[in-house]
PDB file of C-alpha atoms and ligand atoms in Angstrom:
ATOM      1  CA  LEU D 426       0.000   0.000   0.000  1.00  0.00           C
ATOM      2  CA  ASN D 427       1.075   3.543  -0.645  1.00  0.00           C
ATOM      3  CA  PHE D 428       1.105   5.330   2.721  1.00  0.00           C
ATOM      4  CA  LYS D 429       1.137   9.118   2.850  1.00  0.00           C
ATOM      5  CA  THR D 430       0.526  11.696   5.551  1.00  0.00           C
ATOM      6  CA  ILE D 431      -1.655  14.755   5.447  1.00  0.00           C
ATOM      7  CA  ARG D 432       1.483  16.817   4.918  1.00  0.00           C
ATOM      8  CA  ASP D 433       1.418  15.419   1.359  1.00  0.00           C
ATOM      9  CA  ALA D 434      -1.722  17.418   0.506  1.00  0.00           C
ATOM     10  CA  ARG D 435      -1.194  19.508  -2.641  1.00  0.00           C
ATOM     11  CA  LEU D 436      -3.246  22.391  -4.009  1.00  0.00           C
ATOM     12  CA  PHE D 437      -3.084  23.453  -7.652  1.00  0.00           C
ATOM     13  CA  LEU D 438      -4.657  26.732  -8.710  1.00  0.00           C
ATOM     14  CA  ILE D 439      -6.026  26.115 -12.217  1.00  0.00           C
ATOM     15  CA  VAL D 440      -8.371  29.041 -12.885  1.00  0.00           C
ATOM     16  CA  ARG D 441      -8.097  32.669 -11.733  1.00  0.00           C
ATOM     17  CA  PRO D 442     -10.233  35.772 -12.414  1.00  0.00           C
ATOM     18  CA  ALA D 443      -9.464  37.798 -15.528  1.00  0.00           C
ATOM     19  CA  PHE D 444     -10.410  41.488 -15.615  1.00  0.00           C
ATOM     20  CA  ASP D 445     -11.070  42.892 -19.080  1.00  0.00           C
ATOM     21  CA  VAL D 446      -9.994  46.481 -18.470  1.00  0.00           C
ATOM     22  CA  ASP D 447     -10.666  47.584 -22.055  1.00  0.00           C
ATOM     23  CA  SER D 448     -14.235  46.370 -21.918  1.00  0.00           C
ATOM     24  CA  PHE D 449     -14.760  48.056 -18.568  1.00  0.00           C
ATOM     25  CA  VAL D 450     -13.359  51.326 -19.907  1.00  0.00           C
ATOM     26  CA  ARG D 451     -15.788  51.069 -22.850  1.00  0.00           C
ATOM     27  CA  PHE D 452     -18.607  50.794 -20.329  1.00  0.00           C
ATOM     28  CA  LEU D 453     -17.322  53.864 -18.457  1.00  0.00           C
ATOM     29  CA  THR D 454     -17.059  55.824 -21.677  1.00  0.00           C
ATOM     30  CA  SER D 455     -20.625  54.880 -22.602  1.00  0.00           C
ATOM     31  CA  ALA D 456     -21.720  56.189 -19.193  1.00  0.00           C
ATOM     32  CA  ALA D 457     -19.580  59.333 -19.584  1.00  0.00           C
ATOM     33  CA  GLU D 458     -17.595  58.342 -16.498  1.00  0.00           C
ATOM     34  CA  THR D 459     -13.926  58.006 -15.623  1.00  0.00           C
ATOM     35  CA  TRP D 460     -12.105  55.863 -13.106  1.00  0.00           C
ATOM     36  CA  SER D 461      -8.771  56.617 -11.556  1.00  0.00           C
ATOM     37  CA  ARG D 462      -7.023  53.475 -10.466  1.00  0.00           C
ATOM     38  CA  THR D 463      -5.403  54.372  -7.197  1.00  0.00           C
ATOM     39  CA  ASP D 464      -3.377  51.282  -6.507  1.00  0.00           C
ATOM     40  CA  ILE D 465      -1.535  48.444  -8.178  1.00  0.00           C
ATOM     41  CA  ALA D 466      -4.313  45.941  -7.779  1.00  0.00           C
ATOM     42  CA  THR D 467      -4.601  42.375  -9.073  1.00  0.00           C
ATOM     43  CA  PRO D 468      -7.384  41.416 -11.504  1.00  0.00           C
ATOM     44  CA  ALA D 469      -9.468  39.921  -8.670  1.00  0.00           C
ATOM     45  CA  GLU D 470      -9.090  43.068  -6.589  1.00  0.00           C
ATOM     46  CA  ASN D 471      -9.981  45.328  -9.518  1.00  0.00           C
ATOM     47  CA  ILE D 472     -13.112  43.295 -10.269  1.00  0.00           C
ATOM     48  CA  VAL D 473     -14.295  43.611  -6.667  1.00  0.00           C
ATOM     49  CA  GLU D 474     -13.588  47.342  -6.632  1.00  0.00           C
ATOM     50  CA  VAL D 475     -15.420  48.081  -9.857  1.00  0.00           C
ATOM     51  CA  ALA D 476     -18.384  45.921  -8.821  1.00  0.00           C
ATOM     52  CA  GLY D 477     -18.591  47.942  -5.613  1.00  0.00           C
ATOM     53  CA  ARG D 478     -18.208  51.258  -7.433  1.00  0.00           C
ATOM     54  CA  VAL D 479     -20.917  50.407  -9.965  1.00  0.00           C
ATOM     55  CA  CYS D 480     -23.388  50.044  -7.068  1.00  0.00           C
ATOM     56  CA  TYR D 481     -23.034  53.769  -6.361  1.00  0.00           C
ATOM     57  CA  MET D 482     -21.552  54.818  -9.722  1.00  0.00           C
ATOM     58  CA  SER D 483     -18.795  56.348  -7.633  1.00  0.00           C
ATOM     59  CA  PHE D 484     -16.579  57.290 -10.527  1.00  0.00           C
ATOM     60  CA  GLY D 485     -15.241  60.637 -11.759  1.00  0.00           C
ATOM     61  CA  ASP D 486     -15.944  63.398  -9.222  1.00  0.00           C
ATOM     62  CA  ARG D 487     -17.700  60.968  -6.906  1.00  0.00           C
ATOM     63  CA  GLN D 488     -14.666  58.701  -6.554  1.00  0.00           C
ATOM     64  CA  SER D 489     -13.099  58.937  -3.090  1.00  0.00           C
ATOM     65  CA  PRO D 490      -9.304  58.963  -2.816  1.00  0.00           C
ATOM     66  CA  ARG D 491      -9.267  55.505  -1.208  1.00  0.00           C
ATOM     67  CA  THR D 492      -6.837  52.918  -2.538  1.00  0.00           C
ATOM     68  CA  ASN D 493      -8.139  49.615  -3.831  1.00  0.00           C
ATOM     69  CA  SER D 494      -7.151  47.927  -0.551  1.00  0.00           C
ATOM     70  CA  GLN D 495      -8.890  50.561   1.533  1.00  0.00           C
ATOM     71  CA  TYR D 496     -11.969  50.335  -0.671  1.00  0.00           C
ATOM     72  CA  ILE D 497     -12.206  46.552  -0.303  1.00  0.00           C
ATOM     73  CA  SER D 498     -11.529  46.756   3.419  1.00  0.00           C
ATOM     74  CA  ARG D 499     -14.464  49.140   3.769  1.00  0.00           C
ATOM     75  CA  LEU D 500     -16.784  46.852   1.778  1.00  0.00           C
ATOM     76  CA  ILE D 501     -15.939  44.028   4.189  1.00  0.00           C
ATOM     77  CA  GLU D 502     -16.319  46.218   7.285  1.00  0.00           C
ATOM     78  CA  GLN D 503     -19.726  47.399   6.084  1.00  0.00           C
ATOM     79  CA  GLY D 504     -20.863  43.831   5.407  1.00  0.00           C
ATOM     80  CA  HIS D 505     -21.333  44.656   1.723  1.00  0.00           C
ATOM     81  CA  GLU D 506     -19.797  41.273   0.976  1.00  0.00           C
ATOM     82  CA  SER D 507     -21.920  40.072  -1.944  1.00  0.00           C
ATOM     83  CA  VAL D 508     -19.520  42.149  -4.050  1.00  0.00           C
ATOM     84  CA  LEU D 509     -16.827  39.602  -3.156  1.00  0.00           C
ATOM     85  CA  GLU D 510     -18.798  36.890  -4.942  1.00  0.00           C
ATOM     86  CA  HIS D 511     -17.778  38.213  -8.373  1.00  0.00           C
ATOM     87  CA  VAL D 512     -14.329  36.639  -8.132  1.00  0.00           C
ATOM     88  CA  SER D 513     -13.695  32.944  -7.873  1.00  0.00           C
ATOM     89  CA  TRP D 514     -10.827  30.524  -8.300  1.00  0.00           C
ATOM     90  CA  SER D 515     -10.696  26.851  -9.287  1.00  0.00           C
ATOM     91  CA  PHE D 516      -8.314  24.403  -7.668  1.00  0.00           C
ATOM     92  CA  ILE D 517      -7.371  20.763  -7.733  1.00  0.00           C
ATOM     93  CA  LEU D 518      -6.809  19.468  -4.234  1.00  0.00           C
ATOM     94  CA  THR D 519      -5.121  16.100  -3.901  1.00  0.00           C
ATOM     95  CA  GLY D 520      -3.541  14.052  -1.117  1.00  0.00           C
ATOM     96  CA  VAL D 521      -6.503  14.510   1.209  1.00  0.00           C
ATOM     97  CA  THR D 522      -8.734  11.913   2.842  1.00  0.00           C
ATOM     98  CA  ARG D 523     -12.301  11.022   2.038  1.00  0.00           C
ATOM     99  CA  SER D 524     -13.151  12.096   5.578  1.00  0.00           C
ATOM    100  CA  PHE D 525     -11.722  15.536   4.863  1.00  0.00           C
ATOM    101  CA  THR D 526     -13.756  15.928   1.676  1.00  0.00           C
ATOM    102  CA  HIS D 527     -16.880  14.749   3.482  1.00  0.00           C
ATOM    103  CA  GLN D 528     -16.518  17.811   5.710  1.00  0.00           C
ATOM    104  CA  PHE D 529     -15.386  20.029   2.857  1.00  0.00           C
ATOM    105  CA  VAL D 530     -18.422  19.452   0.634  1.00  0.00           C
ATOM    106  CA  ARG D 531     -20.704  20.561   3.450  1.00  0.00           C
ATOM    107  CA  HIS D 532     -19.876  24.096   2.322  1.00  0.00           C
ATOM    108  CA  ARG D 533     -22.924  24.627   0.149  1.00  0.00           C
ATOM    109  CA  VAL D 534     -22.811  28.268  -0.745  1.00  0.00           C
ATOM    110  CA  GLY D 535     -20.382  29.631  -3.334  1.00  0.00           C
ATOM    111  CA  PHE D 536     -18.560  26.325  -3.778  1.00  0.00           C
ATOM    112  CA  ALA D 537     -18.671  23.784  -6.629  1.00  0.00           C
ATOM    113  CA  PHE D 538     -17.081  20.344  -6.320  1.00  0.00           C
ATOM    114  CA  SER D 539     -16.082  17.480  -8.636  1.00  0.00           C
ATOM    115  CA  GLN D 540     -14.490  14.508  -6.923  1.00  0.00           C
ATOM    116  CA  VAL D 541     -12.883  11.247  -8.038  1.00  0.00           C
ATOM    117  CA  SER D 542     -15.551   8.544  -8.046  1.00  0.00           C
ATOM    118  CA  GLN D 543     -15.135   5.326  -6.114  1.00  0.00           C
ATOM    119  CA  GLN D 544     -17.736   3.749  -8.402  1.00  0.00           C
ATOM    120  CA  TYR D 545     -15.921   4.484 -11.662  1.00  0.00           C
ATOM    121  CA  ARG D 546     -12.403   4.095 -10.244  1.00  0.00           C
ATOM    122  CA  ASP D 547     -11.231   0.795  -8.795  1.00  0.00           C
ATOM    123  CA  GLN D 548      -9.741   1.608  -5.393  1.00  0.00           C
ATOM    124  CA  SER D 549      -7.481  -1.452  -5.137  1.00  0.00           C
ATOM    125  CA  ASP D 550      -4.347   0.677  -5.460  1.00  0.00           C
ATOM    126  CA  ALA D 551      -5.599   3.833  -3.764  1.00  0.00           C
ATOM    127  CA  ALA D 552      -3.109   5.503  -1.426  1.00  0.00           C
ATOM    128  CA  VAL D 553      -4.010   5.997   2.213  1.00  0.00           C
ATOM    129  CA  ILE D 554      -3.263   8.960   4.397  1.00  0.00           C
ATOM    130  CA  GLU D 555      -1.967   8.353   7.866  1.00  0.00           C
ATOM    131  CA  PRO D 556      -3.020  10.876  10.498  1.00  0.00           C
ATOM    132  CA  LEU D 557      -0.059  12.724  12.037  1.00  0.00           C
ATOM    133  CA  ARG D 558      -1.153  11.761  15.528  1.00  0.00           C
ATOM    134  CA  VAL D 559      -0.802   8.131  14.441  1.00  0.00           C
ATOM    135  CA  SER D 560       2.379   8.430  12.407  1.00  0.00           C
ATOM    136  CA  GLU D 561       4.248  10.189  15.210  1.00  0.00           C
ATOM    137  CA  GLU D 562       3.986   7.111  17.469  1.00  0.00           C
ATOM    138  CA  ALA D 563       5.339   3.750  16.261  1.00  0.00           C
ATOM    139  CA  SER D 564       2.883   1.593  18.228  1.00  0.00           C
ATOM    140  CA  LEU D 565      -0.114   3.556  16.923  1.00  0.00           C
ATOM    141  CA  SER D 566       1.219   3.453  13.379  1.00  0.00           C
ATOM    142  CA  LYS D 567       1.712  -0.311  13.504  1.00  0.00           C
ATOM    143  CA  ALA D 568      -1.861  -0.970  14.663  1.00  0.00           C
ATOM    144  CA  TRP D 569      -3.269   1.535  12.188  1.00  0.00           C
ATOM    145  CA  ARG D 570      -1.392   0.140   9.210  1.00  0.00           C
ATOM    146  CA  ALA D 571      -2.431  -3.409  10.064  1.00  0.00           C
ATOM    147  CA  ALA D 572      -6.101  -2.394  10.055  1.00  0.00           C
ATOM    148  CA  ILE D 573      -5.688  -0.492   6.790  1.00  0.00           C
ATOM    149  CA  GLU D 574      -3.913  -3.434   5.114  1.00  0.00           C
ATOM    150  CA  GLN D 575      -6.720  -5.703   6.254  1.00  0.00           C
ATOM    151  CA  SER D 576      -9.432  -3.512   4.757  1.00  0.00           C
ATOM    152  CA  ALA D 577      -7.509  -3.152   1.480  1.00  0.00           C
ATOM    153  CA  GLN D 578      -7.174  -6.928   1.249  1.00  0.00           C
ATOM    154  CA  THR D 579     -10.860  -7.421   1.987  1.00  0.00           C
ATOM    155  CA  TYR D 580     -11.753  -4.840  -0.674  1.00  0.00           C
ATOM    156  CA  ARG D 581      -9.736  -6.683  -3.313  1.00  0.00           C
ATOM    157  CA  ALA D 582     -11.049 -10.084  -2.204  1.00  0.00           C
ATOM    158  CA  LEU D 583     -14.664  -8.879  -2.355  1.00  0.00           C
ATOM    159  CA  LEU D 584     -14.170  -7.563  -5.876  1.00  0.00           C
ATOM    160  CA  ARG D 585     -12.608 -10.838  -6.980  1.00  0.00           C
ATOM    161  CA  LEU D 586     -15.418 -12.889  -5.435  1.00  0.00           C
ATOM    162  CA  MET D 587     -18.233 -10.742  -6.813  1.00  0.00           C
ATOM    163  CA  GLU D 588     -16.608 -10.764 -10.231  1.00  0.00           C
ATOM    164  CA  SER D 589     -17.106 -14.516 -10.423  1.00  0.00           C
ATOM    165  CA  MET D 590     -20.549 -14.788  -8.802  1.00  0.00           C
ATOM    166  CA  PRO D 591     -23.920 -14.585 -10.549  1.00  0.00           C
ATOM    167  CA  ASP D 592     -25.513 -11.147 -10.261  1.00  0.00           C
ATOM    168  CA  THR D 593     -28.841  -9.538 -11.130  1.00  0.00           C
ATOM    169  CA  ILE D 594     -26.837  -7.358 -13.533  1.00  0.00           C
ATOM    170  CA  ALA D 595     -25.025  -9.495 -16.087  1.00  0.00           C
ATOM    171  CA  PRO D 596     -21.528  -8.112 -16.652  1.00  0.00           C
ATOM    172  CA  SER D 597     -21.623  -9.223 -20.280  1.00  0.00           C
ATOM    173  CA  GLN D 598     -24.751  -7.086 -20.807  1.00  0.00           C
ATOM    174  CA  ASN D 599     -23.862  -4.034 -18.788  1.00  0.00           C
ATOM    175  CA  ARG D 600     -20.273  -3.951 -17.588  1.00  0.00           C
ATOM    176  CA  ARG D 601     -20.474  -0.384 -16.360  1.00  0.00           C
ATOM    177  CA  GLU D 602     -23.415  -0.963 -14.009  1.00  0.00           C
ATOM    178  CA  PHE D 603     -22.010  -4.324 -12.911  1.00  0.00           C
ATOM    179  CA  ASP D 604     -18.744  -2.579 -11.917  1.00  0.00           C
ATOM    180  CA  ARG D 605     -20.660   0.181 -10.184  1.00  0.00           C
ATOM    181  CA  ARG D 606     -22.601  -2.390  -8.184  1.00  0.00           C
ATOM    182  CA  ILE D 607     -19.629  -4.449  -7.037  1.00  0.00           C
ATOM    183  CA  ARG D 608     -17.397  -1.426  -6.376  1.00  0.00           C
ATOM    184  CA  SER D 609     -20.183   0.194  -4.344  1.00  0.00           C
ATOM    185  CA  ALA D 610     -20.446  -2.950  -2.261  1.00  0.00           C
ATOM    186  CA  ALA D 611     -16.686  -3.427  -1.876  1.00  0.00           C
ATOM    187  CA  ARG D 612     -15.940   0.176  -0.983  1.00  0.00           C
ATOM    188  CA  SER D 613     -18.036  -0.134   2.138  1.00  0.00           C
ATOM    189  CA  VAL D 614     -14.983  -1.697   3.816  1.00  0.00           C
ATOM    190  CA  LEU D 615     -12.606   1.073   2.764  1.00  0.00           C
ATOM    191  CA  PRO D 616     -11.319   3.384   5.474  1.00  0.00           C
ATOM    192  CA  GLU D 617     -11.982   7.102   5.562  1.00  0.00           C
ATOM    193  CA  ALA D 618      -8.216   7.505   5.193  1.00  0.00           C
ATOM    194  CA  VAL D 619      -8.327   6.641   1.486  1.00  0.00           C
ATOM    195  CA  GLU D 620      -6.726   9.379  -0.578  1.00  0.00           C
ATOM    196  CA  THR D 621      -8.929  11.395  -2.884  1.00  0.00           C
ATOM    197  CA  THR D 622      -8.711  14.225  -5.378  1.00  0.00           C
ATOM    198  CA  ILE D 623     -11.294  16.962  -5.669  1.00  0.00           C
ATOM    199  CA  VAL D 624     -11.688  19.905  -8.021  1.00  0.00           C
ATOM    200  CA  PHE D 625     -13.325  22.886  -6.414  1.00  0.00           C
ATOM    201  CA  THR D 626     -14.303  26.369  -7.420  1.00  0.00           C
ATOM    202  CA  ALA D 627     -15.134  28.957  -4.821  1.00  0.00           C
ATOM    203  CA  ASN D 628     -15.734  32.666  -4.676  1.00  0.00           C
ATOM    204  CA  ALA D 629     -13.864  35.038  -2.376  1.00  0.00           C
ATOM    205  CA  ARG D 630     -16.746  35.441   0.060  1.00  0.00           C
ATOM    206  CA  ALA D 631     -17.216  31.689   0.414  1.00  0.00           C
ATOM    207  CA  ILE D 632     -13.476  31.133   0.860  1.00  0.00           C
ATOM    208  CA  ARG D 633     -13.292  33.795   3.550  1.00  0.00           C
ATOM    209  CA  HIS D 634     -16.174  32.125   5.382  1.00  0.00           C
ATOM    210  CA  PHE D 635     -14.476  28.730   5.049  1.00  0.00           C
ATOM    211  CA  LEU D 636     -11.159  30.063   6.394  1.00  0.00           C
ATOM    212  CA  GLU D 637     -12.909  31.782   9.256  1.00  0.00           C
ATOM    213  CA  ILE D 638     -14.838  28.789  10.524  1.00  0.00           C
ATOM    214  CA  ARG D 639     -12.465  25.977   9.526  1.00  0.00           C
ATOM    215  CA  GLY D 640      -8.905  27.300   9.449  1.00  0.00           C
ATOM    216  CA  GLY D 641      -8.362  27.755  13.164  1.00  0.00           C
ATOM    217  CA  ILE D 642      -9.745  24.544  14.655  1.00  0.00           C
ATOM    218  CA  LEU D 643      -6.811  23.417  16.764  1.00  0.00           C
ATOM    219  CA  GLY D 644      -7.578  19.685  16.730  1.00  0.00           C
ATOM    220  CA  ASP D 645      -8.345  19.360  13.002  1.00  0.00           C
ATOM    221  CA  ASP D 646      -4.911  18.871  11.436  1.00  0.00           C
ATOM    222  CA  GLU D 647      -6.139  18.267   7.901  1.00  0.00           C
ATOM    223  CA  MET D 648      -8.434  21.317   7.832  1.00  0.00           C
ATOM    224  CA  ARG D 649      -5.573  23.408   9.154  1.00  0.00           C
ATOM    225  CA  ILE D 650      -3.193  22.225   6.447  1.00  0.00           C
ATOM    226  CA  VAL D 651      -5.702  22.696   3.622  1.00  0.00           C
ATOM    227  CA  SER D 652      -6.827  26.096   4.929  1.00  0.00           C
ATOM    228  CA  ALA D 653      -3.219  27.258   5.019  1.00  0.00           C
ATOM    229  CA  LEU D 654      -2.625  25.984   1.476  1.00  0.00           C
ATOM    230  CA  ILE D 655      -5.659  27.921   0.241  1.00  0.00           C
ATOM    231  CA  LEU D 656      -4.636  31.103   2.041  1.00  0.00           C
ATOM    232  CA  GLU D 657      -0.993  30.887   0.893  1.00  0.00           C
ATOM    233  CA  THR D 658      -2.178  30.426  -2.675  1.00  0.00           C
ATOM    234  CA  LEU D 659      -4.671  33.281  -2.627  1.00  0.00           C
ATOM    235  CA  LEU D 660      -2.697  35.932  -0.753  1.00  0.00           C
ATOM    236  CA  PRO D 661      -0.616  36.856  -3.824  1.00  0.00           C
ATOM    237  CA  GLU D 662      -3.748  36.600  -6.009  1.00  0.00           C
ATOM    238  CA  ALA D 663      -5.724  39.126  -4.003  1.00  0.00           C
ATOM    239  CA  PRO D 664      -3.955  40.478  -0.905  1.00  0.00           C
ATOM    240  CA  ALA D 665      -6.711  43.028  -0.272  1.00  0.00           C
ATOM    241  CA  LEU D 666      -9.265  40.210  -0.055  1.00  0.00           C
ATOM    242  CA  PHE D 667      -7.341  37.920   2.275  1.00  0.00           C
ATOM    243  CA  SER D 668      -4.679  39.838   4.189  1.00  0.00           C
ATOM    244  CA  ASP D 669      -6.870  40.075   7.277  1.00  0.00           C
ATOM    245  CA  PHE D 670      -6.112  36.353   7.659  1.00  0.00           C
ATOM    246  CA  THR D 671      -2.795  35.156   8.965  1.00  0.00           C
ATOM    247  CA  ILE D 672      -1.050  31.808   9.358  1.00  0.00           C
ATOM    248  CA  GLU D 673       0.348  31.053  12.792  1.00  0.00           C
ATOM    249  CA  GLN D 674       2.220  27.898  13.724  1.00  0.00           C
ATOM    250  CA  ALA D 675       1.099  25.722  16.611  1.00  0.00           C
ATOM    251  CA  GLY D 676       2.498  22.277  17.387  1.00  0.00           C
ATOM    252  CA  GLY D 677       4.336  22.231  14.059  1.00  0.00           C
ATOM    253  CA  LEU D 678       1.187  22.829  12.016  1.00  0.00           C
ATOM    254  CA  PRO D 679      -0.357  25.954  10.511  1.00  0.00           C
ATOM    255  CA  LEU D 680      -3.338  27.618  12.115  1.00  0.00           C
ATOM    256  CA  VAL D 681      -5.295  30.153  10.072  1.00  0.00           C
ATOM    257  CA  LYS D 682      -6.708  33.080  12.028  1.00  0.00           C
ATOM    258  CA  ARG D 683      -8.531  36.228  11.100  1.00  0.00           C
ATOM    259  CA  VAL D 684      -6.872  39.321  12.484  1.00  0.00           C
ATOM    260  CA  GLN D 685      -8.093  42.834  12.052  1.00  0.00           C
ATOM    261  CA  VAL D 686      -5.479  44.702  10.074  1.00  0.00           C
ATOM    262  CA  ALA D 687      -5.957  47.782   7.974  1.00  0.00           C
ATOM    263  CA  HIS D 688      -5.940  46.703   4.352  1.00  0.00           C
ATOM    264  CA  ALA D 689      -4.057  49.908   3.616  1.00  0.00           C
ATOM    265  CA  GLU D 690      -1.057  48.094   5.081  1.00  0.00           C
ATOM    266  CA  VAL D 691      -1.196  45.369   2.461  1.00  0.00           C
ATOM    267  CA  ASN D 692       2.277  44.505   1.301  1.00  0.00           C
ATOM    268  CA  ARG D 693       2.458  43.957  -2.424  1.00  0.00           C
ATOM    269  CA  LYS D 694       5.267  42.283  -4.195  1.00  0.00           C
ATOM    270  CA  PRO D 695       6.499  44.505  -7.019  1.00  0.00           C
TER     271      PRO D 695
HETATM  272  C1  FAD Z1119     -16.387  23.170  14.613  1.00  0.00           C
HETATM  273  C2  FAD Z1119     -17.393  22.543  13.691  1.00  0.00           C
HETATM  274  C3  FAD Z1119     -18.067  21.423  14.073  1.00  0.00           C
HETATM  275  C4  FAD Z1119     -19.019  20.840  13.216  1.00  0.00           C
HETATM  276  N1  FAD Z1119     -19.657  19.713  13.622  1.00  0.00           N
HETATM  277  C5  FAD Z1119     -20.589  19.145  12.822  1.00  0.00           C
HETATM  278  C6  FAD Z1119     -21.294  17.973  13.223  1.00  0.00           C
HETATM  279  O1  FAD Z1119     -21.065  17.439  14.290  1.00  0.00           O
HETATM  280  N2  FAD Z1119     -22.219  17.458  12.391  1.00  0.00           N
HETATM  281  C7  FAD Z1119     -22.504  18.040  11.184  1.00  0.00           C
HETATM  282  O2  FAD Z1119     -23.389  17.539  10.486  1.00  0.00           O
HETATM  283  N3  FAD Z1119     -21.854  19.131  10.767  1.00  0.00           N
HETATM  284  C8  FAD Z1119     -20.894  19.695  11.542  1.00  0.00           C
HETATM  285  N4  FAD Z1119     -20.228  20.796  11.115  1.00  0.00           N
HETATM  286  C9  FAD Z1119     -20.503  21.327   9.790  1.00  0.00           C
HETATM  287  C10 FAD Z1119     -21.337  22.623   9.862  1.00  0.00           C
HETATM  288  O3  FAD Z1119     -22.570  22.415  10.500  1.00  0.00           O
HETATM  289  C11 FAD Z1119     -21.583  23.182   8.446  1.00  0.00           C
HETATM  290  O4  FAD Z1119     -22.379  22.244   7.722  1.00  0.00           O
HETATM  291  C12 FAD Z1119     -20.323  23.411   7.675  1.00  0.00           C
HETATM  292  O5  FAD Z1119     -19.331  23.974   8.483  1.00  0.00           O
HETATM  293  C13 FAD Z1119     -20.616  24.349   6.515  1.00  0.00           C
HETATM  294  O6  FAD Z1119     -20.765  25.642   7.059  1.00  0.00           O
HETATM  295  P1  FAD Z1119     -21.883  26.630   6.565  1.00  0.00           P
HETATM  296  O7  FAD Z1119     -23.232  26.005   6.623  1.00  0.00           O
HETATM  297  O8  FAD Z1119     -21.670  27.902   7.336  1.00  0.00           O
HETATM  298  O9  FAD Z1119     -21.376  26.861   5.069  1.00  0.00           O
HETATM  299  P2  FAD Z1119     -22.251  27.030   3.750  1.00  0.00           P
HETATM  300  O10 FAD Z1119     -23.112  25.864   3.536  1.00  0.00           O
HETATM  301  O11 FAD Z1119     -21.274  27.337   2.687  1.00  0.00           O
HETATM  302  O12 FAD Z1119     -23.153  28.272   4.053  1.00  0.00           O
HETATM  303  C14 FAD Z1119     -22.574  29.579   4.171  1.00  0.00           C
HETATM  304  C15 FAD Z1119     -23.498  30.468   4.963  1.00  0.00           C
HETATM  305  O13 FAD Z1119     -24.703  30.666   4.217  1.00  0.00           O
HETATM  306  C16 FAD Z1119     -25.814  30.703   5.100  1.00  0.00           C
HETATM  307  N5  FAD Z1119     -26.706  29.574   4.793  1.00  0.00           N
HETATM  308  C17 FAD Z1119     -26.409  28.498   4.017  1.00  0.00           C
HETATM  309  N6  FAD Z1119     -27.466  27.705   3.912  1.00  0.00           N
HETATM  310  C18 FAD Z1119     -28.445  28.257   4.641  1.00  0.00           C
HETATM  311  C19 FAD Z1119     -29.775  27.889   4.932  1.00  0.00           C
HETATM  312  N7  FAD Z1119     -30.299  26.774   4.443  1.00  0.00           N
HETATM  313  N8  FAD Z1119     -30.489  28.686   5.701  1.00  0.00           N
HETATM  314  C20 FAD Z1119     -29.976  29.826   6.210  1.00  0.00           C
HETATM  315  N9  FAD Z1119     -28.713  30.245   5.988  1.00  0.00           N
HETATM  316  C21 FAD Z1119     -27.963  29.470   5.208  1.00  0.00           C
HETATM  317  C22 FAD Z1119     -25.258  30.624   6.506  1.00  0.00           C
HETATM  318  O14 FAD Z1119     -25.001  31.913   6.994  1.00  0.00           O
HETATM  319  C23 FAD Z1119     -23.943  29.902   6.309  1.00  0.00           C
HETATM  320  O15 FAD Z1119     -22.992  30.158   7.321  1.00  0.00           O
HETATM  321  C24 FAD Z1119     -19.271  21.403  11.941  1.00  0.00           C
HETATM  322  C25 FAD Z1119     -18.554  22.530  11.557  1.00  0.00           C
HETATM  323  C26 FAD Z1119     -17.631  23.108  12.390  1.00  0.00           C
HETATM  324  C27 FAD Z1119     -16.870  24.321  11.938  1.00  0.00           C
END
């Protein structure tokens, strides 16, 4: 079996917001308005700012001297957060457990998920992810691995047995549904530690909510690691949208916390 730990989780950012400045300027021209960009903002940050400004048409003379960061900070302070829903990112998250994704997909609002299927994919060679609390102690690890090996063997044995037994679905007639049936039955012995891969798309408001309620749960190692991966990935993408979150270290693992900092202090890489 391929044993991993939750430190092997990997996050790949595959889609990011694109701001069509030319098109936006055409809109402004059609409305006889102008916009002075007051900061070096990323596409995501610009989209949020212009969405907010369109609400009040605060362009031209009505534009306050606030920077993009200050503007976004004020939107958040005021609770005008639907504006943050205009920007979203898509990721592939891999090296996480099925138990993690069971919790993850509970986030209903502003998230979309597509996950590897255990009905279409034979799980005989699936990797398993050892909890850190187990892997840091040899006696725990030994007992844990024995149980995991046992369930993997039972999974493979069940598939073999069902393959050769008569079934209400004839494999020669409908291989796909036959496989679905036997894999569904066999997977019931798989542990929650089985590795999975999930594609997810989420908007900035939903991600902020996720980080706030999930990132700082001291006893949830996997949530902490994934939350930190998301925050690390998004901070350069949109510092004004996420720099009120910080990553602390506790017990050798990251802990995401929301701190109140003025967005005006956002540090941008040149
Ligand atoms: C510490 C902790 C312990 C937990 N323990 C358990 C547990 O024991 N059992 C369990 O089943 N789950 C548990 N959960 C999961 C939790 O109940 C939520 O399902 C999950 O965190 C998703 O959060 P959410 O509903 O805020 O997110 P989303 O579904 O993304 O919703 C975002 C926000 O939209 C609003 N919203 C969404 N849907 C509705 C609605 N139908 N009506 C009104 N407002 C809505 C709410 O303001 C909500 O916060 C736990 C979560 C945490 C953080």
